[in-house]
Tab-separated table of C-alpha atoms and ligand atoms in Angstrom:
chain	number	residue	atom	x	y	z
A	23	UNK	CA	0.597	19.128	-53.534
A	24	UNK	CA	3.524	17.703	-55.767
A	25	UNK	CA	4.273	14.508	-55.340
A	26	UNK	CA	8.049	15.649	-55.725
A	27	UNK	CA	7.919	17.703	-52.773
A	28	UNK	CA	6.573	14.434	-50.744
A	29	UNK	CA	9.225	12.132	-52.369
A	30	UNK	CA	12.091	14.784	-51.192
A	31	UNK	CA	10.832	14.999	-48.433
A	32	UNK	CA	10.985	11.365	-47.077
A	33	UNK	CA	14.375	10.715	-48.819
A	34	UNK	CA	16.204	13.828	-47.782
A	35	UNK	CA	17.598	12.907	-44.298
A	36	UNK	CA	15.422	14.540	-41.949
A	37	UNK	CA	17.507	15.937	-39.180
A	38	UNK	CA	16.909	14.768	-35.866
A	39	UNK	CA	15.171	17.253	-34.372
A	40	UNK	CA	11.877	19.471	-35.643
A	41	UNK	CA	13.705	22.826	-36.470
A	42	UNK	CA	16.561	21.555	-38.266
A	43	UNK	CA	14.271	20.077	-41.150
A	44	UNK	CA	14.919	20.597	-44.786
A	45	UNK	CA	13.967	24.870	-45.696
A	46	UNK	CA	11.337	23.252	-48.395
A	47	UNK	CA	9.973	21.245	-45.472
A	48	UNK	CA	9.674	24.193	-43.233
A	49	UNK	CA	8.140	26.321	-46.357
A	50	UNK	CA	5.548	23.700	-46.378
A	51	UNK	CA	4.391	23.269	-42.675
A	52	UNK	CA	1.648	24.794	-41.399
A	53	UNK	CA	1.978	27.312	-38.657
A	54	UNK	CA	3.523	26.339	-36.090
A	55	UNK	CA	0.834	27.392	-33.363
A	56	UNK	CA	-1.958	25.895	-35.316
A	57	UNK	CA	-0.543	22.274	-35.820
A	58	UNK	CA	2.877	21.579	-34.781
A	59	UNK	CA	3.527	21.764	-31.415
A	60	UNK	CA	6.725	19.807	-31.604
A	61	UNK	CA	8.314	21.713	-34.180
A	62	UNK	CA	10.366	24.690	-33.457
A	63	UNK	CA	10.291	23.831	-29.871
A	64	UNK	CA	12.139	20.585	-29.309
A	65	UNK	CA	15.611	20.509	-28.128
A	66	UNK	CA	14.800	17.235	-26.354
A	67	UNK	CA	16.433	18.302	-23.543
A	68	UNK	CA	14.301	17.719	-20.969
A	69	UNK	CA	11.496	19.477	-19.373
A	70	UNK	CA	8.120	19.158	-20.635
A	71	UNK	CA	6.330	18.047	-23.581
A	72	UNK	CA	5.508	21.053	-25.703
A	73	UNK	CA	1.448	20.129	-25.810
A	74	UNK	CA	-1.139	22.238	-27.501
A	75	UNK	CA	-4.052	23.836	-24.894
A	76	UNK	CA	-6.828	21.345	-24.463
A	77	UNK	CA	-9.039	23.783	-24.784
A	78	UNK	CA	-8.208	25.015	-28.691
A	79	UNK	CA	-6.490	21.187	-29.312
A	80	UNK	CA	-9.228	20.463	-32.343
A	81	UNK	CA	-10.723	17.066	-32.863
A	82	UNK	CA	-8.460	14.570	-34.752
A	83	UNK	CA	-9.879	13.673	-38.136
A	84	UNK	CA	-11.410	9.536	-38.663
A	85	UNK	CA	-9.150	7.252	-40.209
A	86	UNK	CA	-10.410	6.809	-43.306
A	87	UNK	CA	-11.081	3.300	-44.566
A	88	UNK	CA	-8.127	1.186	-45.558
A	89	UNK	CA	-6.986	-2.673	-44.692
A	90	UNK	CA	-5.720	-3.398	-40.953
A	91	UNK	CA	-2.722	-5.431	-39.964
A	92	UNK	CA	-2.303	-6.627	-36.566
A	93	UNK	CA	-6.041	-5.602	-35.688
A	94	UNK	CA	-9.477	-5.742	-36.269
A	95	UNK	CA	-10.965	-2.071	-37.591
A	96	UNK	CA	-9.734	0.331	-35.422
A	97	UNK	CA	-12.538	3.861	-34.766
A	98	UNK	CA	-11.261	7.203	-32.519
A	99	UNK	CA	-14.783	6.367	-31.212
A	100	UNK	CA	-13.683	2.627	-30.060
A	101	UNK	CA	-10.320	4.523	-28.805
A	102	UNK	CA	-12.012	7.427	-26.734
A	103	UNK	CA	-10.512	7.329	-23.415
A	104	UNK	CA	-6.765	5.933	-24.817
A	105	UNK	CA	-4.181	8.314	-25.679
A	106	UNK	CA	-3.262	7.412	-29.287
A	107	UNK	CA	0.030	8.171	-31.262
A	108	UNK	CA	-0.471	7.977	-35.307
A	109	UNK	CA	2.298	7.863	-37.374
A	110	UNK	CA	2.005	8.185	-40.705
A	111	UNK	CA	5.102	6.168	-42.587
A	112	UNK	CA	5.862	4.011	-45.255
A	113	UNK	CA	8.105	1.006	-45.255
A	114	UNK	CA	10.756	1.964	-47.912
A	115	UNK	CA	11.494	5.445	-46.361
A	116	UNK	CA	14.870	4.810	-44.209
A	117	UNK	CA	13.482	8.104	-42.134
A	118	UNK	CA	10.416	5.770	-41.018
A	119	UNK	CA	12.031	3.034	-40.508
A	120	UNK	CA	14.531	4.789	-37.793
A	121	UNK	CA	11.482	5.996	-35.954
A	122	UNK	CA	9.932	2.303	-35.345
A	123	UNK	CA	11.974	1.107	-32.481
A	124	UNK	CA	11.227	4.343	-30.756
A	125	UNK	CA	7.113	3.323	-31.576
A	126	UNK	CA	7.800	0.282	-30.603
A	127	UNK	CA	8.856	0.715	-27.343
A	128	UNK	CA	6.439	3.417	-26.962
A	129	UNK	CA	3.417	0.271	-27.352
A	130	UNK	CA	5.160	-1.520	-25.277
A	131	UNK	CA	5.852	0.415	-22.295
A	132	UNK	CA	2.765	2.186	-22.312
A	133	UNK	CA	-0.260	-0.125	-24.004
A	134	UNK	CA	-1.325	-1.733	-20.678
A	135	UNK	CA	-1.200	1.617	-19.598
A	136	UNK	CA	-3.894	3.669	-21.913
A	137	UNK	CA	-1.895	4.021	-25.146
A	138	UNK	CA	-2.887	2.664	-28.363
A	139	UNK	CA	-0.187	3.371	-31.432
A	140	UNK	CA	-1.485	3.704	-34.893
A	141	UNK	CA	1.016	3.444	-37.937
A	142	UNK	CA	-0.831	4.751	-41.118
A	143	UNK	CA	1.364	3.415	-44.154
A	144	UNK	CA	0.816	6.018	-46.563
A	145	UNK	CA	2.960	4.753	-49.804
A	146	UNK	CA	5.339	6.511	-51.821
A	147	UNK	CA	6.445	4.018	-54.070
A	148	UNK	CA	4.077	1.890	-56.314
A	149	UNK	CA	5.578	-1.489	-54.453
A	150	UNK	CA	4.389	0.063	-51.072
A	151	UNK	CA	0.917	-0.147	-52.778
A	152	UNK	CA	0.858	-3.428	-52.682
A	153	UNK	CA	-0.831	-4.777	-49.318
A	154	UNK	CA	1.452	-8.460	-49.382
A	155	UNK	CA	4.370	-6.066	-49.567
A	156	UNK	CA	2.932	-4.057	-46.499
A	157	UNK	CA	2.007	-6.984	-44.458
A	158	UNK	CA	5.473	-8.794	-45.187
A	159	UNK	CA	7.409	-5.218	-44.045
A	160	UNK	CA	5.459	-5.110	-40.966
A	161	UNK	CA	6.189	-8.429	-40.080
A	162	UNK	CA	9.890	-8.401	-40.863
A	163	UNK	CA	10.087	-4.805	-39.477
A	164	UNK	CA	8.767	-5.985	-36.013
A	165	UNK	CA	5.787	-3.622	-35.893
A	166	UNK	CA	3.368	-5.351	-33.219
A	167	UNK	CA	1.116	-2.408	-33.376
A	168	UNK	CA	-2.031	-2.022	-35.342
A	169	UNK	CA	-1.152	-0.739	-39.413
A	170	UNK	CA	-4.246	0.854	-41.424
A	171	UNK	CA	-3.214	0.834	-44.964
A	172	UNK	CA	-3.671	4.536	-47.043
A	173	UNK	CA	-2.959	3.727	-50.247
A	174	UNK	CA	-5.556	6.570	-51.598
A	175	UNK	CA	-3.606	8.978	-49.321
A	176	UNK	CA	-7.715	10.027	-47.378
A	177	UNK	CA	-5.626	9.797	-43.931
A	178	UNK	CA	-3.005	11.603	-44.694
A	179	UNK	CA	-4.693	14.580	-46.311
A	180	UNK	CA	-7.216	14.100	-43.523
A	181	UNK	CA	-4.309	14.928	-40.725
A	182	UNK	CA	-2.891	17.601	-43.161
A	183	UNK	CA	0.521	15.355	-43.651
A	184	UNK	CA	3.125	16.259	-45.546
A	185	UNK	CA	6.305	14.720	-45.164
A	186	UNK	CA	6.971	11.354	-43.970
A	187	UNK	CA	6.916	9.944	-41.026
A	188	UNK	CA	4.719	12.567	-38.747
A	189	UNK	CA	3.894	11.486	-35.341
A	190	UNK	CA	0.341	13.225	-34.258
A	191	UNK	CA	-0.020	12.350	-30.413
A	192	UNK	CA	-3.971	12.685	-29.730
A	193	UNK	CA	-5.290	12.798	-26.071
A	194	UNK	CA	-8.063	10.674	-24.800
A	195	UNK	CA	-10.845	12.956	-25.663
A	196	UNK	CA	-9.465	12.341	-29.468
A	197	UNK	CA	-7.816	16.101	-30.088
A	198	UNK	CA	-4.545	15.814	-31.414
A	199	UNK	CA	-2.443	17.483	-28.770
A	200	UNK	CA	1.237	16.951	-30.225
A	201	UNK	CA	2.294	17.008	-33.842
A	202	UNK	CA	6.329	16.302	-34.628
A	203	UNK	CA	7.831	15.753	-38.441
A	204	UNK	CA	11.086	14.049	-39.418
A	205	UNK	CA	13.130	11.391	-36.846
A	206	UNK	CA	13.783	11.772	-33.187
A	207	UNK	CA	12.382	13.848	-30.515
A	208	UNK	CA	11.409	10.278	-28.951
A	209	UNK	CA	12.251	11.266	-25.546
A	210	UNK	CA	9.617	13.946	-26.535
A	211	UNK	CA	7.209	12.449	-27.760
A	212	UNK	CA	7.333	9.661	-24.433
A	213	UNK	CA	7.081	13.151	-21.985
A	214	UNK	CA	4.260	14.028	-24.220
A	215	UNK	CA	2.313	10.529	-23.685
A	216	UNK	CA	2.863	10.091	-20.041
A	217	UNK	CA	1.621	14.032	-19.655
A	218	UNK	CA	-1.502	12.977	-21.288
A	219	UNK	CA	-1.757	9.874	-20.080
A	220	UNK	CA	-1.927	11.500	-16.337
A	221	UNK	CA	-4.051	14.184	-17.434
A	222	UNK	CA	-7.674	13.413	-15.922
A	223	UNK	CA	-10.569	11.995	-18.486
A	224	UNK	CA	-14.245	11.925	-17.756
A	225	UNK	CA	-16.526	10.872	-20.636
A	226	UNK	CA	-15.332	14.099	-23.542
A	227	UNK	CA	-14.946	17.167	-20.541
A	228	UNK	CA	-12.374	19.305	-20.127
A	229	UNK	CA	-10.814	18.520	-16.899
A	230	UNK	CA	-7.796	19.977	-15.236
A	231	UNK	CA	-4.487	18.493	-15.423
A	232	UNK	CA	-3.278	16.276	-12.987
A	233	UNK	CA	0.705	15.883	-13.676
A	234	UNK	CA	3.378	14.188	-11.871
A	235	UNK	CA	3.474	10.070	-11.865
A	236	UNK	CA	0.757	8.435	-12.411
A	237	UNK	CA	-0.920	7.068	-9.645
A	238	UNK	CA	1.085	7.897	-6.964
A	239	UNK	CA	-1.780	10.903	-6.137
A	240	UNK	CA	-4.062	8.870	-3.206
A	241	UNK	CA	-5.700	12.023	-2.364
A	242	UNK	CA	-9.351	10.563	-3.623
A	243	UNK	CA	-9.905	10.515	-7.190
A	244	UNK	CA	-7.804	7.405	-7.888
A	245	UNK	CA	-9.772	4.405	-7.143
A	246	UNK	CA	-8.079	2.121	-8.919
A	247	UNK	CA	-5.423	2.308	-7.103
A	248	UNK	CA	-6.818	2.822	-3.098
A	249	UNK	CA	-6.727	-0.499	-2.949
A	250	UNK	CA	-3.066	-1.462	-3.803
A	251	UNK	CA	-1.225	1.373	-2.168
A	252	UNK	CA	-0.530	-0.141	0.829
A	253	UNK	CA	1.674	-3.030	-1.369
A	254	UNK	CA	3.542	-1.647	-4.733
A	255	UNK	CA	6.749	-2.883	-3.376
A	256	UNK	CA	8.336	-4.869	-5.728
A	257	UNK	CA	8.934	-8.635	-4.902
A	258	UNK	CA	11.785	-10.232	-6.194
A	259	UNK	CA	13.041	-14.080	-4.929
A	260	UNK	CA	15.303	-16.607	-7.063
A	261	UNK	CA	14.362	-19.237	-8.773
A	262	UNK	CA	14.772	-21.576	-6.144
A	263	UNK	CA	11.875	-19.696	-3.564
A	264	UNK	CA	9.726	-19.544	-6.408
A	265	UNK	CA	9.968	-23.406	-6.935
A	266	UNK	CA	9.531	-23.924	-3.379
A	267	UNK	CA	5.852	-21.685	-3.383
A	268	UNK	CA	4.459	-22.662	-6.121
A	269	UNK	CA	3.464	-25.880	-8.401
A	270	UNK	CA	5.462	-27.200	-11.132
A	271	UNK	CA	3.091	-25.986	-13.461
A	272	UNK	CA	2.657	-22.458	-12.099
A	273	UNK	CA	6.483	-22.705	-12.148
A	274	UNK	CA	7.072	-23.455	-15.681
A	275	UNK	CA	4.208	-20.725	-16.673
A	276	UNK	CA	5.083	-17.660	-14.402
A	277	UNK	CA	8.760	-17.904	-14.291
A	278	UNK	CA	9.761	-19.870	-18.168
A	279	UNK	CA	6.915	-18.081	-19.565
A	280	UNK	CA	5.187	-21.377	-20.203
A	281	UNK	CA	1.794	-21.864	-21.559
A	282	UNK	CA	-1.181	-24.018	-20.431
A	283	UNK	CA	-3.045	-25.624	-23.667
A	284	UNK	CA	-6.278	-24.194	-24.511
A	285	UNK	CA	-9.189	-24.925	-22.801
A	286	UNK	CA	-7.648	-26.837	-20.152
A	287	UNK	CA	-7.356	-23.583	-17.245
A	288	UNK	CA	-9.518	-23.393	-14.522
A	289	UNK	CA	-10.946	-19.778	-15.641
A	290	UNK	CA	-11.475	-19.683	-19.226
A	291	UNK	CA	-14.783	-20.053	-19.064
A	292	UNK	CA	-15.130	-18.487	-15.461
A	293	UNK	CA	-18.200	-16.271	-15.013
A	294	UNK	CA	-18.570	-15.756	-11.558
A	295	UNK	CA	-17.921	-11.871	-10.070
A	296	UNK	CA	-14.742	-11.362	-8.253
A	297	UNK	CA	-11.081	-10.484	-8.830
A	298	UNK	CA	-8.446	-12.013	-10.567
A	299	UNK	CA	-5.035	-12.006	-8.433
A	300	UNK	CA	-1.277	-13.298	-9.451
A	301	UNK	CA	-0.746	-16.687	-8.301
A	302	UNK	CA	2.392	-16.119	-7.015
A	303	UNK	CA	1.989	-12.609	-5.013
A	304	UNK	CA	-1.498	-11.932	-5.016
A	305	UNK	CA	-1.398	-8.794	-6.664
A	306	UNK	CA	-4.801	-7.606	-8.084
A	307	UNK	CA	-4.275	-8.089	-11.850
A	308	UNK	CA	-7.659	-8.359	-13.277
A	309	UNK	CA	-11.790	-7.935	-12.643
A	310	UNK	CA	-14.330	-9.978	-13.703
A	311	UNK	CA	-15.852	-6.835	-14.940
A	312	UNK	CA	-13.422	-6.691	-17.791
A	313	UNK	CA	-13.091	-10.187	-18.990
A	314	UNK	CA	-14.496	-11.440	-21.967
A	315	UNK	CA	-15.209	-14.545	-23.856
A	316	UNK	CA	-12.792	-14.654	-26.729
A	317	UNK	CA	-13.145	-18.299	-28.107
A	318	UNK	CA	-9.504	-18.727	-27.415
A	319	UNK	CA	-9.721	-21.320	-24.522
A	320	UNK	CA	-7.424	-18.517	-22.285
A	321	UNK	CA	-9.150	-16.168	-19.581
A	322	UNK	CA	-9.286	-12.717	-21.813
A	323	UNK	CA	-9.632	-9.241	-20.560
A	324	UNK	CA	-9.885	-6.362	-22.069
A	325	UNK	CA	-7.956	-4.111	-19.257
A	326	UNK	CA	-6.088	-4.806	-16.117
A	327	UNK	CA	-7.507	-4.232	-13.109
A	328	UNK	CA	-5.218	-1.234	-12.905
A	329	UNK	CA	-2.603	0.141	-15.273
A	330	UNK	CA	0.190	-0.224	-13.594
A	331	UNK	CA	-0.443	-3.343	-11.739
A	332	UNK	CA	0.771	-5.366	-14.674
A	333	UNK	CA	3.965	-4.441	-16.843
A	334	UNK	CA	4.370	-5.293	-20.561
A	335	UNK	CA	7.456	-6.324	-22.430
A	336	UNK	CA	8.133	-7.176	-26.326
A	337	UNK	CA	8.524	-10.681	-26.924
A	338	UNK	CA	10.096	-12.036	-30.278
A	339	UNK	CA	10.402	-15.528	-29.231
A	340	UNK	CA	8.991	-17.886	-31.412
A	341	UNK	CA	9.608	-16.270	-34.530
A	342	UNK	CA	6.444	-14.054	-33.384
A	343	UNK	CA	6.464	-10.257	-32.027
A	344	UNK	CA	4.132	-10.384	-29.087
A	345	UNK	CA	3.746	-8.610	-26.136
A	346	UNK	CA	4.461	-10.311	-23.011
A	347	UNK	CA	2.100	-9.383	-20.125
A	348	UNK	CA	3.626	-9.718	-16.074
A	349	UNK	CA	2.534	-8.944	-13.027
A	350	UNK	CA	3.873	-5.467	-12.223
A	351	UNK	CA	4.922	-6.586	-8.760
A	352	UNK	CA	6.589	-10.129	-8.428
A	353	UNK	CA	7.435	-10.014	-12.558
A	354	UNK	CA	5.428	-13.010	-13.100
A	355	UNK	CA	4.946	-14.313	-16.281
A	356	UNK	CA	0.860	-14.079	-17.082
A	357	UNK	CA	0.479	-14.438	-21.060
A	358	UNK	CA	0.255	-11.730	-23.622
A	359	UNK	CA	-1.908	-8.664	-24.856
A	360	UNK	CA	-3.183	-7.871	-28.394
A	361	UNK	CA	-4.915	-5.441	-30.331
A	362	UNK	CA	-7.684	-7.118	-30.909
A	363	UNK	CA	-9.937	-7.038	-28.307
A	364	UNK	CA	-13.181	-5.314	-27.935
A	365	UNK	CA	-13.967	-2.102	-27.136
A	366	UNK	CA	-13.086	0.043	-24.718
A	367	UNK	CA	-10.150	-0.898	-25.441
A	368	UNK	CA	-9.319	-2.728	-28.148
A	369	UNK	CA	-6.958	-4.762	-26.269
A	370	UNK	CA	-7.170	-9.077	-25.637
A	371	UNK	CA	-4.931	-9.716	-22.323
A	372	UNK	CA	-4.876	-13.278	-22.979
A	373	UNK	CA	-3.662	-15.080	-19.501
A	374	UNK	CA	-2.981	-18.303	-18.153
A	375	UNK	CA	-5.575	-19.107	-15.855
A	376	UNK	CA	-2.124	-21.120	-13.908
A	377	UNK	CA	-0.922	-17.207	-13.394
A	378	UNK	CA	-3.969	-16.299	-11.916
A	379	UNK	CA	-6.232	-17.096	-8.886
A	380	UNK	CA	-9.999	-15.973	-8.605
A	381	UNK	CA	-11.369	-14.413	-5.939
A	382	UNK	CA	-15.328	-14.589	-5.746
A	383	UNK	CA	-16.850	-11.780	-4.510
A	384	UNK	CA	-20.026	-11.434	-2.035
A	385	UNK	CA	-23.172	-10.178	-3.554
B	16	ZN	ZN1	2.759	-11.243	-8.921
């Protein structure tokens, strides 16, 4: 493929939405039934997410080898069971960089809930080659999210790219179930990862979709959530209840999004079975199941005890983008999550064991 063609293509202003891109663009695509089942359908009006069958969805290619930022080596294998959104961009292309908020809040709204996002920087431009120049963008940029580097352009051939950015929305069997090229369609693209996140996963099966919220089905099938059903309600008090329930120190963590020093919680180095509830409500947050020992000196888990029982929120103070982790139901502060965790997941929730109290279990 010319490397014209790619050039125009990032630096013409790709309209914002899939059927409006440049003729040459269109001339290029694949068809539109095979691969892209955002463009030519997207209005963004509404409705549904255009997503290709699960049953002729094909298998999303590896990412090929290239340096991480803001992770360890991410595998589809280590992400089986996440929905994943890859977007191939590069940091001097003005079209990419109007798509990263939109990515952004993607991660954070949905990470604690199954979703892992992928940028693939793909350069253009020899100064996008270089991987200080990468790193330094991705700082600047805000991108909390994990970056594989693609300077030999193995990804992007791989996925069949050809025009920057393209966001490739895979479900969590690994098929790539959404394909859009050019800026917007974010209200899209969201529909299209809350439909797959809802849809039902069991080891690599086909299973029927169950749509609607998240969650909200109790009719059997949802065990994570049989337990906190009875008590989603959100609990909200000022400043001054809080003060008066719980210790200065829980104070200053959970509501001024303190932080304890390391090695110095009661749980870091907890081993014991049981669950790990808020301090403040006694929501269930995490299991014992999913923690890990991280080194950090912080109780670490790799998931919450259930997706929605613990909300996450982008966090630039410090001079840092982080992801702030809270209890989905009193809005506590807890700590933060990263992508560097093991697997499932990939994910570190990295708490204050102040936010948290243990519950042992019987055996
Ligand atoms: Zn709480």
């Amino acid at each position: 493929m010319a490397r014209t063609f790619l050039l125009t293509a990032c630096a013409a202003a790709l309209a914002a939405v899939a059927f409006a891109v440049t003729p040459a663009l269109r001339r290029h695509a694949p068809p539109a039934a095979s691969s892209s089942t955002g463009a030519g359908s997207s209005s963004d009006s509404g409705g549904r997410a255009p997503l290709l069958d699960a049953k002729t969805a094909a298998p999303a290619p590896a990412f090929a080898a290239g340096n991480w930022i803001n992770s360890e080596p991410l595998t589809l294998d280590s992400l089986r069971g996440r929905v994943v959104v890859v977007d191939f961009w590069t940091f001097a292309c003005f079209n990419c960089r109007n798509t990263l908020p939109a990515l952004e809040r993607l991660n954070a709204t949905y990470s604690a809930k199954g979703l892992t996002v992928v940028g693939v920087h793909t350069p253009e431009l020899e100064r996008e080659r270089v991987f200080e120049n990468v790193r330094r963008e991705v700082a600047s940029l805000g991108v909390g999210y994990p970056v594989l580097t693609d300077n030999d352009y193995a990804t992007w051939n791989a996925y069949g790219v050809e025009a920057w950015p393209t966001v490739f929305i895979l479900d969590r069997a690994g098929r790539v179930r959404y394909k859009h090229v050019g800026e917007g369609a974010y209200d899209e693209q969201e529909r299209a990862v809350k439909a797959l996140l809802a849809e039902d996963y069991k080891g690599d099966a086909d299973k029927t979709q169950t749509n609607g919220a998240t969650n909200t089905n109790t009719s059997g099938g949802v065990k994570m959530n049989e337990k906190a059903a009875e008590s989603h309600e959100k609990i909200v008090k000022s400043d001054e209840e809080w003060r008066k329930e719980l210790t200065p120190e829980q104070f200053h963590v959970m509501r001024e999004k303190g932080t304890e020093r390391a090695f110095t919680g009661a749980y870091y180095a907890n081993h014991e079975t049981g669950e790990y509830l808020c301090a403040a409500c006694g929501y269930e947050l995490f299991a014992s199941g999913a923690k890990f020992d991280s080194g950090t000196g912080w109780p670490s888990f790799y998931e919450p005890a259930a997706a929605d029982h613990v909300e996450t929120v982008r966090d630039t103070s410090y001079g840092m983008v982080r992801t702030e982790v809270r209890c989905a139901r009193c809005g506590a502060h807890l700590g933060h999550v990263f992508p560097d965790g093991p697997r499932p997941t990939g994910l570190r929730y990295c708490i204050n064991s102040v936010s948290l109290k243990f519950v042992k279990k019987d055996q």
